[in-house]
Coordinates of C-alpha atoms in Angstrom, one line a residue:
Chain A
X13 CA 117.8 119.1 109.0
X14 CA 120.4 117.1 107.1
X15 CA 123.1 119.4 105.9
X16 CA 123.8 119.2 102.2
X17 CA 127.3 120.6 101.8
X18 CA 129.2 119.8 98.6
X19 CA 130.5 116.3 98.9
X20 CA 134.2 116.5 99.3
X21 CA 135.3 113.8 97.0
X22 CA 139.0 114.4 97.5
X23 CA 138.8 114.0 101.3
X24 CA 136.7 110.9 100.9
X25 CA 139.3 109.4 98.6
X26 CA 142.1 110.3 100.9
X27 CA 140.6 109.2 104.1
X28 CA 138.7 106.1 102.9
X29 CA 139.7 104.9 99.6
X30 CA 143.5 105.2 99.8
X31 CA 143.4 103.5 103.2
X32 CA 141.2 100.6 101.9
X33 CA 143.5 100.2 98.9
X34 CA 146.7 100.5 100.9
X35 CA 145.4 97.9 103.4
X36 CA 147.2 99.4 106.3
X37 CA 147.5 96.9 109.2
X38 CA 145.6 94.3 107.1
X39 CA 147.4 91.1 108.1
X40 CA 146.9 88.5 110.8
X41 CA 149.1 88.5 113.9
X42 CA 150.9 85.3 114.5
X43 CA 150.9 85.6 118.3
X44 CA 147.9 87.4 119.6
X45 CA 146.2 87.9 122.9
X46 CA 142.8 88.7 121.3
X47 CA 141.1 87.6 118.1
X48 CA 137.6 88.9 117.7
X49 CA 135.4 88.7 114.6
X50 CA 132.5 91.0 114.0
X51 CA 130.3 90.9 110.9
X52 CA 127.2 92.5 109.6
X53 CA 125.2 89.7 107.7
X54 CA 122.9 92.3 106.2
X55 CA 125.7 93.6 104.0
X56 CA 128.6 91.2 104.2
X57 CA 131.0 93.5 106.0
X58 CA 133.4 91.4 108.2
X59 CA 136.3 92.5 110.4
X60 CA 138.6 90.2 112.4
X61 CA 140.6 92.1 115.0
X62 CA 143.9 90.9 116.3
X63 CA 145.4 92.5 119.4
X64 CA 148.7 91.7 121.1
X65 CA 148.6 92.8 124.7
X66 CA 151.5 93.0 127.1
X67 CA 151.2 94.4 130.6
X68 CA 147.9 96.2 129.9
X69 CA 149.4 97.8 126.8
X70 CA 148.4 97.2 123.2
X71 CA 151.6 96.2 121.7
X72 CA 150.3 95.5 118.2
X73 CA 147.0 95.6 116.4
X74 CA 146.0 94.3 113.0
X75 CA 142.9 93.0 111.2
X76 CA 141.6 90.8 108.5
X77 CA 138.3 91.2 106.7
X78 CA 136.2 92.0 103.7
X79 CA 133.5 94.5 103.0
X80 CA 132.8 98.1 102.1
X81 CA 135.5 100.7 102.0
X82 CA 134.3 102.4 105.1
X83 CA 134.3 99.3 107.3
X84 CA 137.8 98.3 106.1
X85 CA 139.4 101.7 106.3
X86 CA 137.9 102.2 109.8
X87 CA 139.6 99.0 110.8
X88 CA 142.9 100.3 109.4
X89 CA 142.6 103.6 111.2
X90 CA 141.6 102.1 114.5
X91 CA 144.3 99.4 114.7
X92 CA 146.9 102.1 113.9
X93 CA 145.4 104.5 116.5
X94 CA 145.4 102.0 119.4
X95 CA 149.0 100.8 119.1
X96 CA 151.0 101.5 122.2
X97 CA 147.9 102.7 124.1
X98 CA 146.7 101.3 127.4
X99 CA 143.9 98.7 127.3
X100 CA 141.8 100.8 129.7
X101 CA 142.0 103.8 127.3
X102 CA 141.1 101.7 124.3
X103 CA 138.2 100.1 126.0
X104 CA 136.8 103.6 126.6
X105 CA 137.3 104.6 123.0
X106 CA 133.9 106.2 122.1
X107 CA 131.8 106.0 119.0
X108 CA 132.3 109.7 118.4
X109 CA 136.1 109.3 118.6
X110 CA 135.9 106.6 116.0
X111 CA 133.8 108.7 113.6
X112 CA 136.2 111.7 114.2
X113 CA 139.1 109.4 113.3
X114 CA 137.4 108.6 109.9
X115 CA 137.4 112.3 109.4
X116 CA 134.5 112.5 106.9
X117 CA 130.8 112.8 107.5
X118 CA 129.2 109.4 107.9
X119 CA 125.5 109.0 107.1
X120 CA 123.2 107.4 109.7
X121 CA 122.9 104.2 107.6
X122 CA 126.7 103.8 107.3
X123 CA 127.4 104.2 111.0
X124 CA 127.3 100.4 111.4
X125 CA 130.0 100.0 108.8
X126 CA 132.1 102.7 110.5
X127 CA 131.8 101.2 114.0
X128 CA 132.2 97.5 113.1
X129 CA 135.9 97.4 113.9
X130 CA 135.5 99.3 117.2
X131 CA 132.8 96.9 118.2
X132 CA 135.1 94.0 117.5
X133 CA 137.8 95.7 119.6
X134 CA 135.4 96.2 122.5
X135 CA 134.1 92.7 122.4
X136 CA 137.6 91.3 122.2
X137 CA 138.8 93.3 125.2
X138 CA 135.6 92.3 127.0
X139 CA 136.3 88.6 126.5
X140 CA 139.8 89.2 127.7
X141 CA 138.5 90.7 130.9
X142 CA 136.3 87.6 131.4
X143 CA 139.3 85.3 130.9
X144 CA 141.3 87.4 133.4
X145 CA 138.6 86.8 136.0
X146 CA 138.9 83.1 135.4
X147 CA 141.9 82.4 137.6
X148 CA 142.1 78.8 136.7
X149 CA 143.6 79.4 133.2
X150 CA 145.7 82.5 133.0
X151 CA 147.8 80.8 130.4
X152 CA 145.0 81.3 127.9
X153 CA 145.7 85.0 128.0
X154 CA 149.2 84.9 126.8
X155 CA 149.7 81.9 124.6
X156 CA 146.8 81.8 122.2
X157 CA 147.8 80.6 118.8
Chain B
X12 CA 146.6 112.0 110.2
X13 CA 148.2 112.6 106.8
X14 CA 148.9 109.5 104.9
X15 CA 151.5 109.0 102.3
X16 CA 150.7 106.7 99.4
X17 CA 153.2 104.5 97.6
X18 CA 153.9 107.1 95.0
X19 CA 154.0 110.7 95.9
X20 CA 150.4 111.7 95.1
X21 CA 148.0 110.6 92.5
X22 CA 145.9 113.3 91.0
X23 CA 143.0 112.0 89.1
X24 CA 141.3 114.2 86.6
X25 CA 137.7 114.1 87.5
X26 CA 135.2 114.8 84.7
X27 CA 132.1 116.4 86.2
X28 CA 129.1 115.1 84.3
X29 CA 127.0 117.9 83.0
X30 CA 123.4 117.3 84.1
X31 CA 120.8 119.8 83.0
X32 CA 119.2 121.6 85.9
X33 CA 115.7 122.4 85.0
X34 CA 113.6 124.9 86.9
X35 CA 110.3 123.0 86.9
X36 CA 110.3 119.4 85.9
X37 CA 107.5 118.4 83.6
X38 CA 107.0 114.7 83.4
X39 CA 107.6 113.6 79.9
X40 CA 107.4 109.8 80.1
X41 CA 108.0 108.3 76.7
X42 CA 104.3 107.8 76.5
X43 CA 102.4 110.0 74.1
X44 CA 99.0 111.5 74.3
X45 CA 98.6 111.9 78.0
X46 CA 95.8 114.3 78.6
X47 CA 97.5 116.3 81.3
X48 CA 101.0 116.8 82.6
X49 CA 101.4 115.1 85.9
X50 CA 103.5 117.0 88.3
X51 CA 105.7 115.2 90.9
X52 CA 106.8 118.0 93.2
X53 CA 109.6 116.0 94.8
X54 CA 111.3 115.5 91.4
X55 CA 112.2 119.2 91.5
X56 CA 114.6 118.5 94.3
X57 CA 118.3 118.9 94.1
X58 CA 120.4 116.5 96.1
X59 CA 124.0 117.5 96.8
X60 CA 123.6 120.2 94.2
X61 CA 122.5 117.7 91.5
X62 CA 119.1 117.0 90.0
X63 CA 117.4 114.1 91.9
X64 CA 117.4 111.0 89.8
X65 CA 115.1 108.7 91.7
X66 CA 115.7 105.0 90.8
X67 CA 114.3 103.3 93.9
X68 CA 110.7 102.8 92.9
X69 CA 110.6 99.2 94.0
X70 CA 111.1 100.6 97.6
X71 CA 108.4 103.3 97.2
X72 CA 107.1 105.5 94.4
X73 CA 107.0 109.3 94.4
X74 CA 103.6 111.0 94.7
X75 CA 101.8 113.0 92.0
X76 CA 100.5 116.4 93.1
X77 CA 96.9 115.2 92.6
X78 CA 97.4 112.5 95.3
X79 CA 99.0 115.0 97.7
X80 CA 96.2 117.5 97.1
X81 CA 93.5 114.8 97.6
X82 CA 94.8 113.8 101.0
X83 CA 95.1 117.4 102.1
X84 CA 91.6 118.2 100.8
X85 CA 90.2 115.1 102.7
X86 CA 91.6 116.4 106.0
X87 CA 90.5 119.9 105.2
X88 CA 86.9 119.1 104.2
X89 CA 85.8 115.5 104.8
X90 CA 87.6 114.1 107.8
X91 CA 85.5 112.1 110.2
X92 CA 85.5 108.5 111.4
X93 CA 83.7 106.1 109.1
X94 CA 80.8 103.6 109.5
X95 CA 79.9 104.9 112.8
X96 CA 78.7 108.5 112.8
X97 CA 75.2 109.7 112.0
X98 CA 76.2 113.1 110.8
X99 CA 77.1 114.8 107.5
X100 CA 80.9 114.6 107.8
X101 CA 80.8 111.0 108.8
X102 CA 78.7 110.1 105.8
X103 CA 81.0 112.1 103.5
X104 CA 84.1 110.2 104.9
X105 CA 82.4 106.9 104.7
X106 CA 81.3 107.4 101.1
X107 CA 84.9 108.5 100.2
X108 CA 86.3 105.4 101.8
X109 CA 83.9 103.0 100.3
X110 CA 84.3 104.6 96.9
X111 CA 88.0 104.1 97.2
X112 CA 87.4 100.4 97.9
X113 CA 85.3 100.2 94.7
X114 CA 88.0 101.9 92.8
X115 CA 90.6 99.4 94.0
X116 CA 88.3 96.5 93.2
X117 CA 87.8 97.7 89.7
X118 CA 91.5 98.3 89.2
X119 CA 92.4 94.6 89.8
X120 CA 89.2 93.0 88.5
X121 CA 87.7 92.1 91.8
X122 CA 84.4 92.7 93.6
X123 CA 84.0 95.3 96.3
X124 CA 83.6 92.8 99.1
X125 CA 86.8 91.1 98.1
X126 CA 88.9 94.1 98.9
X127 CA 90.3 94.5 102.5
X128 CA 92.3 97.6 103.3
X129 CA 95.4 97.0 105.3
X130 CA 98.5 99.0 106.1
X131 CA 100.5 97.4 103.3
X132 CA 101.6 94.2 101.7
X133 CA 103.5 93.1 104.7
X134 CA 100.5 93.4 107.0
X135 CA 98.3 91.7 104.4
X136 CA 100.6 88.7 104.2
X137 CA 101.1 88.4 108.0
X138 CA 97.4 88.7 108.6
X139 CA 96.6 86.2 106.0
X140 CA 99.1 83.7 107.4
X141 CA 97.5 84.0 110.8
X142 CA 94.0 83.7 109.4
X143 CA 94.7 80.6 107.2
X144 CA 96.9 79.2 109.9
X145 CA 93.9 78.5 112.0
X146 CA 92.8 75.8 109.5
X147 CA 96.2 74.2 109.1
X148 CA 97.4 71.1 111.0
X149 CA 100.5 69.1 111.7
X150 CA 102.2 67.9 108.6
X151 CA 100.4 70.3 106.2
X152 CA 102.7 71.6 103.5
X153 CA 103.3 75.2 102.4
X154 CA 105.2 75.9 99.2
X155 CA 107.1 79.1 98.8
X156 CA 109.9 80.1 96.3
X157 CA 113.5 80.9 97.0
X158 CA 113.0 84.4 95.8
X159 CA 110.3 85.4 98.3
X160 CA 110.5 88.8 100.1
X161 CA 110.9 88.4 103.9
X162 CA 107.4 89.6 104.5
X163 CA 106.0 86.6 102.6
X164 CA 108.7 84.1 103.7
X165 CA 108.7 84.9 107.4
X166 CA 105.0 85.0 107.7
X167 CA 104.7 81.4 106.6
X168 CA 108.0 80.2 108.1
X169 CA 106.9 81.3 111.6
X170 CA 103.5 79.8 111.1
X171 CA 105.1 76.5 110.1
X172 CA 107.3 76.6 113.2
X173 CA 104.3 77.3 115.4
X174 CA 102.0 74.7 114.0
X175 CA 104.6 72.1 113.0
X176 CA 103.9 72.4 109.3
X177 CA 106.2 71.6 106.4
X178 CA 107.9 74.3 104.4
X179 CA 109.2 73.7 100.9
X180 CA 110.9 76.0 98.4
X181 CA 110.6 76.1 94.6
X182 CA 114.2 76.7 93.5
X183 CA 115.7 78.6 90.6
X184 CA 116.1 76.6 87.4
X185 CA 119.7 75.7 86.5
X186 CA 121.0 76.1 83.0
X187 CA 124.0 73.9 82.0
X188 CA 126.5 76.5 83.2
X189 CA 124.9 78.6 85.8
X190 CA 121.7 79.3 87.7
X191 CA 119.0 81.0 85.6
X192 CA 116.9 83.6 87.2
X193 CA 113.6 81.9 86.6
X194 CA 111.7 79.4 88.8
X195 CA 112.2 75.7 88.1
X196 CA 108.7 74.8 87.0
X197 CA 109.5 71.1 86.8
X198 CA 110.5 71.1 90.4
X199 CA 107.4 73.1 91.2
X200 CA 105.3 70.3 89.7
X201 CA 107.1 67.8 91.9
X202 CA 106.7 69.9 95.0
X203 CA 103.0 70.6 94.8
X204 CA 101.3 67.5 96.0
X205 CA 98.0 66.5 97.7
X206 CA 99.7 67.5 101.0
X207 CA 100.1 71.0 99.8
X208 CA 97.7 73.4 101.5
X209 CA 99.2 76.7 100.5
X210 CA 101.3 78.0 97.6
X211 CA 102.6 81.5 98.2
X212 CA 104.6 83.2 95.5
X213 CA 105.8 86.6 94.4
X214 CA 104.5 87.9 91.1
X215 CA 107.5 90.0 90.2
X216 CA 110.8 89.5 92.2
X217 CA 111.8 92.8 93.9
X218 CA 115.4 91.8 93.5
X219 CA 115.7 90.2 90.1
X220 CA 112.7 91.6 88.2
X221 CA 111.7 88.1 87.2
X222 CA 108.0 87.7 86.4
X223 CA 106.7 84.4 87.7
X224 CA 104.1 82.3 85.7
X225 CA 101.3 82.9 88.2
X226 CA 98.5 81.4 86.1
X227 CA 100.4 78.1 85.6
X228 CA 101.4 77.9 89.3
X229 CA 97.8 78.7 90.4
X230 CA 96.5 75.9 88.1
X231 CA 99.0 73.4 89.6
X232 CA 98.0 74.4 93.1
X233 CA 94.3 74.2 92.5
X234 CA 94.7 70.7 90.9
X235 CA 96.3 69.6 94.1
X236 CA 93.6 71.3 96.2
X237 CA 95.8 74.0 97.6
X238 CA 95.1 77.7 98.1
X239 CA 97.2 80.3 96.3
X240 CA 98.6 83.6 97.7
X241 CA 100.2 86.1 95.4
X242 CA 102.6 88.9 96.6
X243 CA 101.8 91.5 94.0
X244 CA 103.7 94.4 95.6
X245 CA 105.8 94.9 92.4
X246 CA 103.2 94.0 89.8
X247 CA 100.0 95.9 90.5
X248 CA 100.2 99.3 88.9
X249 CA 103.2 98.3 86.8
X250 CA 101.7 95.6 84.6
X251 CA 98.0 94.8 84.2
X252 CA 96.9 92.5 87.0
X253 CA 93.4 90.9 86.9
X254 CA 92.7 88.6 89.8
X255 CA 90.0 86.7 87.9
X256 CA 92.4 86.1 85.1
X257 CA 95.1 84.9 87.4
X258 CA 92.5 83.0 89.4
X259 CA 94.6 83.3 92.6
X260 CA 92.8 82.9 95.9
X261 CA 94.5 85.8 97.7
X262 CA 96.6 88.7 96.5
X263 CA 98.4 91.5 98.4
X264 CA 99.8 94.9 97.3
X265 CA 100.9 98.3 98.7
X266 CA 99.5 101.7 97.9
X267 CA 102.7 103.5 98.4
X268 CA 104.5 101.7 95.5
X269 CA 102.0 103.0 93.0
X270 CA 102.0 106.6 93.9
X271 CA 99.6 106.4 96.8
X272 CA 100.5 107.4 100.4
X273 CA 102.4 105.1 102.8
X274 CA 100.4 103.1 105.3
X275 CA 97.8 101.8 103.0
X276 CA 97.7 98.4 101.2
X277 CA 95.2 95.8 100.0
X278 CA 94.5 92.2 100.7
X279 CA 92.3 90.6 98.0
X280 CA 90.5 87.3 98.7
X281 CA 87.9 85.4 96.8
X282 CA 84.5 86.1 98.4
X283 CA 83.6 82.4 98.9
X284 CA 86.8 82.0 100.9
X285 CA 86.5 85.2 103.0
X286 CA 83.0 84.2 104.0
X287 CA 84.4 81.1 105.8
X288 CA 87.4 82.8 107.5
X289 CA 87.7 84.1 111.0
X290 CA 89.4 87.4 111.7
X291 CA 92.7 87.8 113.7
X292 CA 92.3 91.5 114.6
X293 CA 89.5 92.6 116.8
X294 CA 87.9 95.8 117.7
X295 CA 85.3 98.3 116.5
X296 CA 83.8 98.1 113.0
X297 CA 83.9 94.3 112.6
X298 CA 81.3 93.1 115.0
X299 CA 77.5 92.7 114.6
X300 CA 77.0 91.9 118.2
X301 CA 79.1 91.3 121.3
X302 CA 78.1 88.6 123.8
X303 CA 79.8 88.1 127.1
X304 CA 79.0 85.5 129.7
X305 CA 78.7 87.5 132.9
X306 CA 77.2 84.7 134.9
X307 CA 80.2 82.4 134.9
X308 CA 80.9 83.1 138.6
X309 CA 77.3 82.4 139.7
X310 CA 76.5 79.2 137.8
X311 CA 78.2 75.9 138.4
X312 CA 80.9 74.9 135.9
X313 CA 78.8 72.0 134.8
X314 CA 76.0 74.3 133.6
X315 CA 77.8 77.0 131.7
X316 CA 78.7 76.0 128.2
X317 CA 81.0 78.8 127.2
X318 CA 83.1 80.9 129.6
X319 CA 83.5 83.8 127.3
X320 CA 80.6 84.2 125.0
X321 CA 80.9 84.5 121.3
X322 CA 80.5 87.7 119.4
X323 CA 79.1 87.8 115.9
X324 CA 81.3 89.1 113.1
X325 CA 80.2 91.4 110.4
X326 CA 80.5 90.0 106.9
X327 CA 83.7 90.5 104.9
X328 CA 85.4 92.9 104.2
X329 CA 84.5 94.8 107.4
X330 CA 85.2 91.6 109.4
X331 CA 88.8 92.0 108.6
X332 CA 89.1 95.8 109.1
X333 CA 89.0 96.3 112.9
X334 CA 89.5 99.7 114.3
X335 CA 89.8 103.0 112.5
X336 CA 91.5 102.3 109.1
X337 CA 93.8 104.6 107.2
X338 CA 90.9 106.5 105.7
X339 CA 93.0 109.3 104.2
X340 CA 95.3 106.6 102.9
X341 CA 92.5 104.8 101.1
X342 CA 91.3 108.0 99.6
X343 CA 94.8 108.9 98.5
X344 CA 95.2 105.5 96.9
X345 CA 92.1 106.0 94.9
X346 CA 93.5 109.3 93.6
X347 CA 96.7 107.4 92.6
X348 CA 94.7 104.8 90.8
X349 CA 92.8 107.6 88.9
X350 CA 96.2 108.9 87.7
X351 CA 97.3 105.4 86.6
X352 CA 94.0 104.8 84.8
X353 CA 94.5 108.2 83.0
X354 CA 97.8 106.9 81.6
X355 CA 96.7 103.3 81.3
X356 CA 98.5 100.5 83.0
X357 CA 99.3 98.8 79.7
X358 CA 101.1 102.0 78.7
X359 CA 103.0 102.0 82.0
X360 CA 104.0 98.4 81.2
X361 CA 105.3 99.5 77.8
X362 CA 107.2 102.4 79.4
X363 CA 108.7 100.0 81.9
X364 CA 109.8 97.6 79.1
X365 CA 111.4 100.4 77.1
X366 CA 113.3 101.7 80.1
X367 CA 114.4 98.2 81.0
X368 CA 115.7 97.4 77.5
X369 CA 117.5 100.7 77.3
X370 CA 119.1 100.3 80.7
X371 CA 120.2 96.7 80.0
X372 CA 121.7 97.8 76.7
X373 CA 123.7 100.6 78.4
X374 CA 124.6 98.7 81.6
X375 CA 125.8 95.5 79.8
X376 CA 128.4 97.6 78.0
X377 CA 130.1 98.6 81.3
X378 CA 133.1 96.6 82.0
X379 CA 133.1 94.9 85.4
X380 CA 129.3 95.2 85.7
X381 CA 127.3 92.0 86.0
X382 CA 123.5 92.0 85.6
X383 CA 121.8 89.9 88.3
X384 CA 118.5 89.0 86.7
X385 CA 116.9 87.8 83.4
X386 CA 118.1 89.6 80.3
X387 CA 116.4 87.7 77.5
X388 CA 113.0 87.1 79.1
X389 CA 110.2 89.5 79.8
X390 CA 110.7 91.0 83.2
X391 CA 109.7 93.9 85.4
X392 CA 111.2 97.4 85.6
X393 CA 113.8 96.2 88.1
X394 CA 117.5 95.6 87.5
X395 CA 120.0 94.3 90.0
X396 CA 123.7 94.4 89.3
X397 CA 127.1 94.2 90.9
X398 CA 130.3 96.0 90.1
X399 CA 133.5 94.0 90.3
X400 CA 135.6 94.7 93.4
X401 CA 133.4 97.5 94.6
X402 CA 131.1 96.9 97.5
X403 CA 127.4 97.8 96.7
X404 CA 127.3 100.2 99.7
X405 CA 130.2 102.1 98.3
X406 CA 128.6 102.3 94.8
X407 CA 125.4 103.6 96.3
X408 CA 127.3 106.2 98.4
X409 CA 129.0 107.7 95.3
X410 CA 125.9 107.5 93.2
X411 CA 124.0 109.4 96.0
X412 CA 126.6 112.2 95.8
X413 CA 125.7 112.4 92.1
X414 CA 122.0 112.8 93.0
X415 CA 121.2 109.3 92.0
X416 CA 119.0 107.3 94.4
X417 CA 119.5 103.5 94.2
X418 CA 119.2 100.7 96.6
X419 CA 122.1 98.6 97.8
X420 CA 121.9 95.5 99.9
X421 CA 120.0 92.3 100.3
X422 CA 116.6 93.8 99.3
X423 CA 114.8 91.7 102.0
X424 CA 115.6 88.5 100.0
X425 CA 118.5 87.0 101.9
X426 CA 117.8 83.4 100.9
X427 CA 117.8 84.3 97.2
X428 CA 121.1 86.2 97.5
X429 CA 122.7 83.4 99.5
X430 CA 121.6 81.0 96.8
X431 CA 123.3 83.2 94.2
X432 CA 126.4 83.5 96.3
X433 CA 126.0 87.3 96.7
X434 CA 126.6 87.8 100.4
X435 CA 127.3 91.5 99.8
X436 CA 124.0 92.0 98.0
X437 CA 123.5 94.0 94.8
X438 CA 122.8 97.5 93.6
X439 CA 119.2 97.7 92.4
X440 CA 117.6 100.3 90.1
X441 CA 113.9 100.3 89.6
X442 CA 111.8 102.5 87.3
X443 CA 108.3 104.0 87.3
X444 CA 106.5 105.9 84.6
X445 CA 108.1 109.2 85.5
X446 CA 111.6 107.9 84.9
X447 CA 113.2 108.6 81.5
X448 CA 116.1 107.7 79.3
X449 CA 117.9 110.8 80.8
X450 CA 117.7 109.1 84.2
X451 CA 119.4 106.0 82.8
X452 CA 122.0 108.1 81.1
X453 CA 122.7 109.9 84.3
X454 CA 123.0 106.5 86.0
X455 CA 125.6 105.3 83.5
X456 CA 127.7 108.4 83.9
X457 CA 127.4 107.9 87.7
X458 CA 128.6 104.4 87.5
X459 CA 131.6 105.5 85.3
X460 CA 132.4 107.9 88.1
X461 CA 132.2 105.2 90.7
X462 CA 134.7 103.1 88.7
X463 CA 137.0 106.1 88.4
X464 CA 136.9 106.8 92.1
X465 CA 137.6 103.2 93.0
X466 CA 140.1 102.3 90.3

């Protein structure tokens, strides 16, 4: 049974709209370790995640993108949340944690929007791991422009 | 995590729209002299505490009580498999199913043997592409339009890929300053040549509401010796559709979009054509006799002509209805058609026109709202629009919380929206005869609220 509580507009505005408007962390990073784009062609949501990593710690996180308020505010929240956290901890960031971070009920259909930024982070960290295995070019890790 | 905004806090005075909550909704379409009030039980629902305003009829229509009761009654009193049993119930079910076929035939001006029951428009079009594909060869051309639904587009695209055929698209006409929302008929004339084998076109665009000139296009195609396929998912049951009048070779539509149950649809084909075509689904109920060649192992390969044997198909339409069909669905569809005939499809068309005009008038006054579709020309009861700086998904989300059901996205017409530079999609509202001006008023109030929320 889908619960039909009264829709809390105030909370929706505070969590989602204010964030999307304020564009927290919405800027590219000049020196980044990871740049990962993730988009949903079915609705035009796009998120590009930038991560600066030093000694297995996420020094800075930011994003660029365009799309619905949920996808963009999720990117804001996530990039804020993962700052100063260990890479391993962020790689284990669960879907449930992301939705809890948003703080409002997300319908089944909007889950994709809500998790887009997290998927970009995961893929970005994943590609980082692959590069780390490639011992021939460790420079790639640190000096990407 | 509490966030501080630039200013201290912005309090916005929300004006809650007052929507009448009625106990039992009687359908009062702006159509007079209907013999009986048609009850749609689901329209009594409340959603998030608001009256349900259902504006997504292009996706599926709501069901009258009569249709629901008919299906229940079928399962309670007449359920048996058809065409096979030699007992009372089987006869009852078979008669009900075949009478449903007759009803559908009459509804679109076809003959009984020209009506094939399928699971919907999508299956009809997929099946037809496979069937006709057998007779297509390298270099044969298929003409589609840029506004086709994926079910039509992909069926032919994949066939073309498989058999190395050529696919061409009739584009939208361009006015001096922008694209129009009509097909470019001049271009169509150029594209349809003696190499064209198939012209497949949608009757009413499920995204734009544009009504395409089927009669003209069919004439062009026939002059070039091509077959015509019409996707009538949005037209049958909304405007009068007569297949003899259109003279199309094949036509497909869905039962659930006209008040019938889901899982039932129709493929119409001219009987002279169906006679010559081979099925692509096999099973019970479509064979006259099954012949296998059991002696392959014993005889030498020089002697045996066929390794497999060849079974004899029944005539159309049974030939194309393998397996147990959606019997209850067909019976439910017949009940829906009865309801539509009571009102009269021409009246439904008038209702649709009135609602469309009213909606266009109200919506075009909203600042930042752009209508994506024809406004001057005749069109179906479908309107797509965008709201400046607000993502369609966000619009639909807020409208939902006001009890208003609309569709947001690409509407399974990605090539069309790409052509119109609308990668985010549109918001689409679509009406049926149980919608009223009240619903449109509620929509307008809802949109104002969306704008306030996102200001």
